[in-house]
mmCIF file of C-alpha atoms in Angstrom:
data_model
loop_
_atom_site.group_PDB
_atom_site.id
_atom_site.type_symbol
_atom_site.label_atom_id
_atom_site.label_comp_id
_atom_site.label_asym_id
_atom_site.label_seq_id
_atom_site.Cartn_x
_atom_site.Cartn_y
_atom_site.Cartn_z
ATOM 1 C CA MET A 255 165.814 107.144 133.844
ATOM 2 C CA SER A 256 164.591 106.745 130.244
ATOM 3 C CA ALA A 257 161.595 104.744 129.135
ATOM 4 C CA ALA A 258 163.916 102.085 127.554
ATOM 5 C CA SER A 259 166.583 100.014 129.284
ATOM 6 C CA ALA A 260 170.269 100.234 128.306
ATOM 7 C CA SER A 261 169.613 97.235 125.901
ATOM 8 C CA GLY A 262 166.964 99.221 124.044
ATOM 9 C CA GLU A 263 163.994 97.198 125.377
ATOM 10 C CA PRO A 264 160.979 99.119 126.553
ATOM 11 C CA SER A 265 160.581 99.444 130.305
ATOM 12 C CA ALA A 266 157.968 97.399 132.090
ATOM 13 C CA LYS A 267 155.935 100.434 132.881
ATOM 14 C CA HIS A 268 155.790 101.403 129.195
ATOM 15 C CA THR A 269 154.773 97.948 128.012
ATOM 16 C CA LYS A 270 151.879 97.794 130.424
ATOM 17 C CA ARG A 271 150.378 101.099 129.121
ATOM 18 C CA ARG A 272 150.256 100.283 125.460
ATOM 19 C CA PRO A 273 147.602 97.465 125.647
ATOM 20 C CA ARG A 274 145.364 99.696 127.683
ATOM 21 C CA PHE A 275 145.535 102.531 125.081
ATOM 22 C CA VAL A 276 144.846 100.034 122.306
ATOM 23 C CA GLY A 277 141.913 98.667 124.109
ATOM 24 C CA TRP A 278 140.296 102.128 124.597
ATOM 25 C CA ARG A 279 140.924 102.928 120.975
ATOM 26 C CA PHE A 280 139.117 99.763 119.979
ATOM 27 C CA VAL A 281 136.131 100.626 122.221
ATOM 28 C CA LEU A 282 135.856 104.095 120.809
ATOM 29 C CA CYS A 283 136.094 102.770 117.243
ATOM 30 C CA ALA A 284 133.457 100.216 117.991
ATOM 31 C CA LEU A 285 131.099 102.802 119.469
ATOM 32 C CA ALA A 286 131.609 105.130 116.552
ATOM 33 C CA ALA A 287 130.812 102.243 114.108
ATOM 34 C CA ALA A 288 127.692 101.359 116.049
ATOM 35 C CA VAL A 289 126.404 104.915 116.013
ATOM 36 C CA ILE A 290 127.122 105.199 112.226
ATOM 37 C CA LEU A 291 125.249 101.929 111.602
ATOM 38 C CA ALA A 292 122.375 103.061 113.679
ATOM 39 C CA ALA A 293 122.259 106.318 111.722
ATOM 40 C CA VAL A 294 122.237 104.521 108.431
ATOM 41 C CA VAL A 295 119.496 102.060 109.503
ATOM 42 C CA ARG A 296 117.313 104.919 110.869
ATOM 43 C CA ALA A 297 117.776 107.066 107.805
ATOM 44 C CA PHE A 298 116.997 104.408 105.221
ATOM 45 C CA PHE A 299 115.292 101.393 106.760
ATOM 46 C CA PHE A 300 113.574 101.748 110.218
ATOM 47 C CA ASP A 301 113.161 104.657 112.560
ATOM 48 C CA VAL A 302 111.791 105.197 115.982
ATOM 49 C CA PHE A 303 109.369 107.991 116.686
ATOM 50 C CA TYR A 304 108.108 109.386 119.983
ATOM 51 C CA ILE A 305 104.386 110.047 120.304
ATOM 52 C CA PRO A 306 103.809 113.388 122.036
ATOM 53 C CA SER A 307 100.001 113.834 121.680
ATOM 54 C CA ASN A 308 96.611 112.251 122.118
ATOM 55 C CA SER A 309 95.614 112.412 118.507
ATOM 56 C CA MET A 310 95.920 108.698 117.761
ATOM 57 C CA GLN A 311 94.358 107.289 120.907
ATOM 58 C CA PRO A 312 93.454 104.547 121.762
ATOM 59 C CA LEU A 313 96.007 102.961 119.404
ATOM 60 C CA LEU A 314 98.856 105.130 120.391
ATOM 61 C CA GLU A 315 99.364 106.872 123.773
ATOM 62 C CA PRO A 316 101.549 109.935 124.637
ATOM 63 C CA GLY A 317 105.059 108.622 125.420
ATOM 64 C CA ASP A 318 104.847 105.667 123.132
ATOM 65 C CA ARG A 319 107.912 104.919 120.940
ATOM 66 C CA VAL A 320 106.880 103.533 117.599
ATOM 67 C CA LEU A 321 108.902 101.631 114.997
ATOM 68 C CA VAL A 322 108.383 103.044 111.521
ATOM 69 C CA SER A 323 109.371 101.298 108.241
ATOM 70 C CA ARG A 324 110.954 103.793 105.833
ATOM 71 C CA THR A 325 110.798 101.098 103.048
ATOM 72 C CA ALA A 326 107.185 100.043 103.469
ATOM 73 C CA TYR A 327 106.113 101.835 100.375
ATOM 74 C CA SER A 328 109.048 101.323 98.116
ATOM 75 C CA SER A 329 107.434 98.292 96.486
ATOM 76 C CA GLU A 330 103.676 98.810 97.157
ATOM 77 C CA GLU A 331 101.102 101.644 97.346
ATOM 78 C CA ILE A 332 99.873 103.339 100.523
ATOM 79 C CA ARG A 333 96.499 101.741 101.442
ATOM 80 C CA ARG A 334 93.379 103.013 103.215
ATOM 81 C CA GLY A 335 93.626 102.117 106.928
ATOM 82 C CA ASP A 336 97.490 102.290 107.085
ATOM 83 C CA VAL A 337 98.850 104.237 109.956
ATOM 84 C CA VAL A 338 101.558 106.511 108.453
ATOM 85 C CA VAL A 339 104.176 108.968 109.762
ATOM 86 C CA PHE A 340 104.741 112.103 107.610
ATOM 87 C CA ASP A 341 106.494 115.358 107.451
ATOM 88 C CA GLY A 342 103.966 118.041 108.096
ATOM 89 C CA ARG A 343 105.964 121.010 107.060
ATOM 90 C CA GLY A 344 104.095 122.996 104.511
ATOM 91 C CA SER A 345 100.732 121.574 105.604
ATOM 92 C CA LEU A 346 100.095 121.043 109.326
ATOM 93 C CA ALA A 347 103.219 122.865 110.281
ATOM 94 C CA PRO A 348 105.037 125.852 108.881
ATOM 95 C CA LEU A 349 107.968 125.134 106.500
ATOM 96 C CA HIS A 350 110.476 126.803 108.808
ATOM 97 C CA SER A 351 110.344 126.665 112.653
ATOM 98 C CA GLY A 352 111.638 130.184 113.288
ATOM 99 C CA ARG A 353 113.969 128.924 115.960
ATOM 100 C CA PRO A 354 117.727 129.456 116.018
ATOM 101 C CA ALA A 355 119.767 126.800 114.284
ATOM 102 C CA LEU A 356 121.181 125.479 117.525
ATOM 103 C CA ALA A 357 117.615 125.174 119.021
ATOM 104 C CA ASP A 358 116.603 123.110 115.916
ATOM 105 C CA ALA A 359 119.717 120.922 116.225
ATOM 106 C CA ALA A 360 118.801 120.265 119.908
ATOM 107 C CA VAL A 361 115.239 119.254 118.912
ATOM 108 C CA ILE A 362 116.677 116.867 116.232
ATOM 109 C CA VAL A 363 119.065 115.259 118.744
ATOM 110 C CA GLY A 364 116.286 114.848 121.272
ATOM 111 C CA ARG A 365 113.997 113.214 118.760
ATOM 112 C CA TRP A 366 116.774 110.912 117.486
ATOM 113 C CA LEU A 367 117.399 109.760 121.115
ATOM 114 C CA GLY A 368 113.662 109.150 121.638
ATOM 115 C CA LEU A 369 113.511 111.728 124.378
ATOM 116 C CA ALA A 370 111.134 114.107 122.706
ATOM 117 C CA GLY A 371 108.667 114.360 119.863
ATOM 118 C CA SER A 372 108.843 116.473 116.785
ATOM 119 C CA ASP A 373 106.541 119.523 116.145
ATOM 120 C CA THR A 374 106.730 118.886 112.384
ATOM 121 C CA VAL A 375 106.283 115.086 112.148
ATOM 122 C CA TYR A 376 102.815 113.622 112.491
ATOM 123 C CA VAL A 377 101.223 110.158 112.650
ATOM 124 C CA LYS A 378 97.718 109.669 111.219
ATOM 125 C CA ARG A 379 95.537 107.062 109.602
ATOM 126 C CA VAL A 380 94.978 106.959 105.848
ATOM 127 C CA ILE A 381 91.273 107.377 105.094
ATOM 128 C CA GLY A 382 91.283 108.266 101.462
ATOM 129 C CA VAL A 383 93.816 107.663 98.609
ATOM 130 C CA ALA A 384 94.016 109.088 95.060
ATOM 131 C CA GLY A 385 90.598 108.801 93.305
ATOM 132 C CA ASP A 386 88.594 108.474 96.457
ATOM 133 C CA ARG A 387 85.590 110.712 97.271
ATOM 134 C CA VAL A 388 85.649 111.081 101.090
ATOM 135 C CA SER A 389 82.609 112.536 102.769
ATOM 136 C CA CYS A 390 81.138 113.135 106.182
ATOM 137 C CA CYS A 391 78.391 113.295 107.476
ATOM 138 C CA THR A 392 74.618 113.309 106.982
ATOM 139 C CA ASP A 393 71.505 113.207 109.225
ATOM 140 C CA ASP A 394 70.773 109.766 108.011
ATOM 141 C CA ASP A 395 74.270 108.376 108.551
ATOM 142 C CA PRO A 396 76.822 109.971 110.836
ATOM 143 C CA ARG A 397 79.738 107.862 109.429
ATOM 144 C CA ILE A 398 82.359 108.717 106.944
ATOM 145 C CA THR A 399 81.728 107.391 103.477
ATOM 146 C CA VAL A 400 84.406 106.456 100.921
ATOM 147 C CA ASN A 401 83.138 106.232 97.334
ATOM 148 C CA GLY A 402 79.650 106.164 98.810
ATOM 149 C CA THR A 403 80.251 103.295 101.204
ATOM 150 C CA PRO A 404 79.966 104.003 104.951
ATOM 151 C CA LEU A 405 82.897 103.029 107.083
ATOM 152 C CA ASP A 406 82.820 101.151 110.309
ATOM 153 C CA GLU A 407 85.635 102.537 112.214
ATOM 154 C CA PRO A 408 86.354 100.522 115.436
ATOM 155 C CA TYR A 409 89.671 102.247 115.998
ATOM 156 C CA VAL A 410 87.986 105.661 116.616
ATOM 157 C CA TYR A 411 88.292 106.908 120.177
ATOM 158 C CA GLU A 412 85.289 105.888 122.346
ATOM 159 C CA GLY A 413 82.720 108.633 122.476
ATOM 160 C CA ASP A 414 84.046 110.564 119.479
ATOM 161 C CA ALA A 415 81.910 111.243 116.426
ATOM 162 C CA ALA A 416 83.366 110.351 113.007
ATOM 163 C CA SER A 417 83.824 114.046 112.558
ATOM 164 C CA ASP A 418 82.484 117.263 114.265
ATOM 165 C CA HIS A 419 82.092 119.013 111.007
ATOM 166 C CA GLY A 420 81.190 117.921 107.409
ATOM 167 C CA PHE A 421 83.410 117.738 104.342
ATOM 168 C CA ASP A 422 83.184 116.329 100.857
ATOM 169 C CA VAL A 423 86.543 115.818 99.192
ATOM 170 C CA THR A 424 87.820 114.069 96.084
ATOM 171 C CA VAL A 425 91.490 113.041 96.562
ATOM 172 C CA PRO A 426 93.758 113.859 93.593
ATOM 173 C CA GLU A 427 96.628 111.834 92.327
ATOM 174 C CA GLY A 428 99.672 112.015 94.672
ATOM 175 C CA ARG A 429 97.630 113.048 97.749
ATOM 176 C CA LEU A 430 96.129 111.494 100.827
ATOM 177 C CA TRP A 431 93.275 112.283 103.146
ATOM 178 C CA LEU A 432 94.480 111.611 106.673
ATOM 179 C CA MET A 433 92.674 111.600 110.007
ATOM 180 C CA GLY A 434 93.635 110.861 113.658
ATOM 181 C CA ASP A 435 91.717 108.152 115.497
ATOM 182 C CA HIS A 436 90.942 110.568 118.462
ATOM 183 C CA ARG A 437 88.942 112.740 116.260
ATOM 184 C CA SER A 438 88.130 115.429 118.740
ATOM 185 C CA GLU A 439 91.820 115.856 119.663
ATOM 186 C CA SER A 440 93.370 115.508 116.230
ATOM 187 C CA ALA A 441 94.680 118.305 113.842
ATOM 188 C CA ASP A 442 94.527 116.416 110.534
ATOM 189 C CA SER A 443 93.256 116.846 106.938
ATOM 190 C CA ARG A 444 90.082 118.580 108.316
ATOM 191 C CA SER A 445 92.122 121.315 109.861
ATOM 192 C CA LEU A 446 93.288 122.372 106.377
ATOM 193 C CA LEU A 447 90.022 122.678 104.609
ATOM 194 C CA GLY A 448 90.050 125.835 102.700
ATOM 195 C CA ALA A 449 93.865 126.134 102.766
ATOM 196 C CA PRO A 450 96.066 125.578 99.742
ATOM 197 C CA GLY A 451 95.941 121.856 99.014
ATOM 198 C CA GLY A 452 92.537 121.527 100.691
ATOM 199 C CA GLY A 453 93.813 119.355 103.503
ATOM 200 C CA LEU A 454 95.267 116.780 101.169
ATOM 201 C CA ILE A 455 98.757 115.576 102.251
ATOM 202 C CA SER A 456 101.369 114.806 99.464
ATOM 203 C CA THR A 457 102.459 111.149 99.396
ATOM 204 C CA GLU A 458 106.000 112.478 98.892
ATOM 205 C CA ARG A 459 105.869 113.741 102.468
ATOM 206 C CA VAL A 460 105.178 110.229 103.864
ATOM 207 C CA ILE A 461 108.182 108.954 105.891
ATOM 208 C CA GLY A 462 106.907 105.435 106.403
ATOM 209 C CA GLU A 463 104.365 103.105 107.915
ATOM 210 C CA ALA A 464 104.036 102.665 111.687
ATOM 211 C CA ARG A 465 104.654 98.877 112.398
ATOM 212 C CA LYS A 466 105.133 98.371 116.126
ATOM 213 C CA ILE A 467 104.898 100.028 119.498
ATOM 214 C CA LEU A 468 108.346 99.363 121.043
ATOM 215 C CA TRP A 469 107.995 101.174 124.404
ATOM 216 C CA PRO A 470 106.757 101.050 127.055
ATOM 217 C CA LEU A 471 107.270 97.295 127.165
ATOM 218 C CA GLU A 472 103.761 96.596 128.663
ATOM 219 C CA ARG A 473 102.284 98.163 125.609
ATOM 220 C CA SER A 474 104.598 96.629 122.980
ATOM 221 C CA THR A 475 102.570 95.174 120.144
ATOM 222 C CA ASN A 476 102.422 95.038 116.401
ATOM 223 C CA ILE A 477 100.285 97.706 114.540
ATOM 224 C CA ASP A 478 98.264 95.527 112.178
ATOM 225 C CA ARG A 479 97.056 96.699 108.772
ATOM 226 C CA LEU A 480 93.377 96.820 108.676
ATOM 227 C CA SER A 481 90.909 94.819 106.710
ATOM 228 C CA LEU A 482 87.547 96.533 106.858
ATOM 229 C CA GLY A 483 85.733 95.017 103.811
ATOM 230 C CA ALA A 484 86.222 94.579 100.073
ATOM 231 C CA GLU A 485 85.411 98.259 99.209
ATOM 232 C CA TRP A 486 87.822 99.535 101.785
ATOM 233 C CA ASN A 487 90.652 97.461 100.478
ATOM 234 C CA THR A 488 90.146 98.019 96.812
ATOM 235 C CA GLU A 489 93.483 98.866 95.309
ATOM 236 C CA LYS A 490 93.758 101.904 93.034
#
């Protein structure tokens, strides 16, 4: 027997299937729209990054998911004390991974889903901005100095020295001197002394400012911008 009755009306069986098909199509379209919206938000406004290492302890622990503002520096300059996320390719990481394209795609998907970290994206604290002279350390004072002023750094991991080896760098325009809070575990600007660029990271590589720990829930908190004295906060 055909799907329509002799009068041309659809059969009862046929009329029951159409709403179900329309319903699934609506759900799929809604899911696709949600994914596209999330991709746009994460590409241009806010993103979430997985913390894979100890380099920013005690502020950030391995496994933390951190909310990063991609627009934080669209209307203001990067400041000393800010915690920034940046693309380390060409500085702390090679420009090309050397992996097959499919392996790179799997890494990107894992990072986007918050299941894995990235071996080319780093999170560090800004210690020096353009024009700053950043130095460490002397027998008289084991602290880092910026423009001759010693820094009190309460965020540094307990038991760590300000730096295990000395440096004296003047930051040029468009560059940053970045360090991890867990100094003995951090690959940062100090690791690149003597390399092209002298350990100074381009401001163009900064993805955004870390604003909040989202996960795990028991560690969820805002990441405040520091205020460590008039000299530290002098705008350039």
